[in-house]
Coordinates of C-alpha atoms and ligand atoms in Angstrom, one line a residue:
X1 CA 156.9 61.2 48.3
X2 CA 156.6 59.5 51.7
X3 CA 153.7 57.1 52.3
X4 CA 152.8 59.2 55.3
X5 CA 152.2 62.3 53.2
X6 CA 150.2 60.3 50.7
X7 CA 148.1 58.8 53.5
X8 CA 147.4 62.3 55.1
X9 CA 146.4 63.6 51.7
X10 CA 144.1 60.6 51.0
X11 CA 142.5 60.9 54.5
X12 CA 141.8 64.6 54.0
X13 CA 140.2 63.9 50.6
X14 CA 138.0 61.2 52.2
X15 CA 136.4 63.6 54.7
X16 CA 133.1 64.1 52.8
X17 CA 132.4 60.4 53.5
X18 CA 130.3 59.6 56.6
X19 CA 131.4 56.0 57.1
X20 CA 134.8 55.3 58.6
X21 CA 135.3 52.2 56.4
X22 CA 134.8 54.3 53.3
X23 CA 137.3 56.9 54.6
X24 CA 139.8 54.1 55.3
X25 CA 139.4 52.7 51.8
X26 CA 139.9 56.1 50.2
X27 CA 142.9 56.7 52.3
X28 CA 144.3 53.4 51.1
X29 CA 143.6 54.4 47.5
X30 CA 146.1 57.3 48.1
X31 CA 148.9 54.9 49.2
X32 CA 148.3 51.7 47.3
X33 CA 150.2 52.9 44.2
X34 CA 153.4 52.3 46.1
X35 CA 152.7 48.5 46.0
X36 CA 155.2 48.5 43.2
X37 CA 157.7 50.1 45.5
X38 CA 157.7 46.9 47.5
X39 CA 159.9 45.5 44.7
X40 CA 162.6 47.0 46.9
X41 CA 162.3 43.8 48.9
X42 CA 163.7 42.0 45.7
X43 CA 166.7 44.3 45.7
X44 CA 167.7 47.7 44.3
X45 CA 167.7 46.4 40.7
X46 CA 164.2 45.1 41.0
X47 CA 163.1 48.4 42.6
X48 CA 164.5 50.5 39.7
X49 CA 162.8 48.2 37.3
X50 CA 159.4 48.1 38.9
X51 CA 158.9 51.2 41.0
X52 CA 156.6 53.6 39.3
X53 CA 155.1 50.9 37.0
X54 CA 152.2 48.6 37.8
X55 CA 151.0 50.7 40.8
X56 CA 151.4 54.1 39.3
X57 CA 149.1 54.1 36.2
X58 CA 145.6 55.1 35.1
X59 CA 144.4 51.5 34.7
X60 CA 145.2 50.6 38.3
X61 CA 143.7 53.9 39.3
X62 CA 140.4 52.9 37.7
X63 CA 140.5 49.3 39.0
X64 CA 141.0 50.5 42.6
X65 CA 138.3 53.3 42.3
X66 CA 135.7 51.1 40.7
X67 CA 136.5 48.4 43.3
X68 CA 135.8 50.9 46.1
X69 CA 132.7 52.2 44.4
X70 CA 131.2 48.8 43.8
X71 CA 132.2 47.4 47.2
X72 CA 130.5 50.3 49.1
X73 CA 127.8 50.7 46.4
X74 CA 128.7 54.4 46.5
X75 CA 129.6 56.5 43.5
X76 CA 130.9 59.2 45.9
X77 CA 133.4 56.9 47.5
X78 CA 134.5 55.6 44.1
X79 CA 135.1 59.1 42.8
X80 CA 136.9 60.2 45.9
X81 CA 139.0 57.0 45.6
X82 CA 139.9 58.1 42.1
X83 CA 140.8 61.6 43.3
X84 CA 142.9 60.2 46.2
X85 CA 144.7 57.8 43.8
X86 CA 145.6 60.8 41.5
X87 CA 146.7 62.9 44.5
X88 CA 149.5 60.2 44.8
X89 CA 150.4 60.4 41.1
X90 CA 150.6 64.2 41.3
X91 CA 152.6 64.3 44.6
X92 CA 155.0 61.8 43.1
X93 CA 155.4 63.9 40.0
X94 CA 156.1 66.9 42.1
X95 CA 158.1 65.5 45.0
X96 CA 160.0 62.4 44.0
X97 CA 163.0 64.3 42.7
X98 CA 164.2 65.0 39.2
X99 CA 164.0 62.0 36.8
X100 CA 161.3 60.2 38.8
X101 CA 158.3 60.8 36.6
X102 CA 155.2 58.6 36.3
X103 CA 154.5 56.2 33.3
X104 CA 150.8 57.1 33.5
X105 CA 149.7 54.8 30.7
X106 CA 151.9 51.8 31.7
X107 CA 151.9 49.1 30.3
X108 CA 150.2 50.5 27.1
X109 CA 153.0 53.1 26.9
X110 CA 156.4 53.5 28.6
X111 CA 156.2 57.3 28.2
X112 CA 157.1 59.0 31.5
X113 CA 155.2 62.0 32.6
X114 CA 156.6 64.6 34.9
X115 CA 155.9 68.1 36.0
X116 CA 158.1 70.9 34.5
X117 CA 160.9 72.4 36.5
X118 CA 160.8 74.1 39.0
X119 CA 157.9 71.8 40.0
X120 CA 160.1 68.9 40.8
X121 CA 161.4 68.6 44.3
X122 CA 163.7 66.2 46.0
X123 CA 162.2 63.8 48.5
X124 CA 163.8 65.6 51.4
X125 CA 163.0 69.1 50.1
X126 CA 161.4 71.9 52.2
X127 CA 158.4 71.8 49.8
X128 CA 157.7 68.2 50.7
X129 CA 158.1 69.0 54.4
X130 CA 155.9 72.1 54.1
X131 CA 153.1 70.1 52.4
X132 CA 153.3 67.4 55.0
X133 CA 153.2 70.0 57.8
X134 CA 150.1 71.7 56.3
X135 CA 148.3 68.3 55.9
X136 CA 149.2 67.4 59.5
X137 CA 147.9 70.7 60.8
X138 CA 144.7 70.2 58.8
X139 CA 144.4 66.7 60.3
X140 CA 144.8 68.0 63.9
X141 CA 142.3 70.8 63.2
X142 CA 139.8 68.2 62.0
X143 CA 140.6 66.2 65.2
X144 CA 139.3 69.2 67.2
X145 CA 136.5 70.1 64.8
X146 CA 135.1 66.7 63.7
X147 CA 136.6 64.6 66.5
X148 CA 138.5 62.3 64.3
X149 CA 142.1 62.0 63.0
X150 CA 143.9 59.8 60.6
X151 CA 144.6 57.4 63.5
X152 CA 141.0 56.1 62.8
X153 CA 142.5 54.2 59.8
X154 CA 144.3 51.9 62.2
X155 CA 142.0 51.9 65.2
X156 CA 138.8 53.7 66.2
X157 CA 139.7 53.3 69.9
X158 CA 143.2 54.8 69.5
X159 CA 141.7 57.6 67.6
X160 CA 139.3 58.4 70.4
X161 CA 142.3 58.7 72.7
X162 CA 144.1 61.0 70.4
X163 CA 141.0 63.2 69.9
X164 CA 140.4 63.4 73.7
X165 CA 144.0 64.3 74.3
X166 CA 143.8 66.9 71.6
X167 CA 140.6 68.4 73.1
X168 CA 142.2 68.6 76.6
X169 CA 145.4 70.2 75.2
X170 CA 143.3 72.7 73.4
X171 CA 141.2 73.6 76.4
X172 CA 144.3 74.1 78.5
X173 CA 145.9 76.4 76.0
X174 CA 142.7 78.4 75.3
Ligands
LIG1 ZN1 154.4 56.5 44.6

């Protein structure tokens, strides 16, 4: 599943948090598993060996979530971090294509977990596209309703511009 979809999911999960920095951290928790995908930089062989290993497992999930919870001294952000991380695992099981399960207990066990057919979609499937579209619409809706979008992860200033533009667009069409 594309990092964009993971990020949108994580950002939506982060919405109960009041501080932008905490929402950013939880959004990152939904993407960080793909650190092991960076093995692609070492070539296709390295990618096949390492992708869906040290990033995509329960131990890393807890390390990241506890890190967030301790850093912000907030149980809520830690728990939402854990949920966000697992949204990545679930999305990968659903939408990475057949044969791309997740070794959830790596390195303790090499066993690969995957969702049963027909709940395995290819990367470019309409299901992945539909979910991404739904998350995008929810994000834009929040832009109107709560005056923030996922752009806040990169820059508060840029996000304000997006929110303002959204508001004007909405006024015009209303
Ligand atoms: Zn992944």
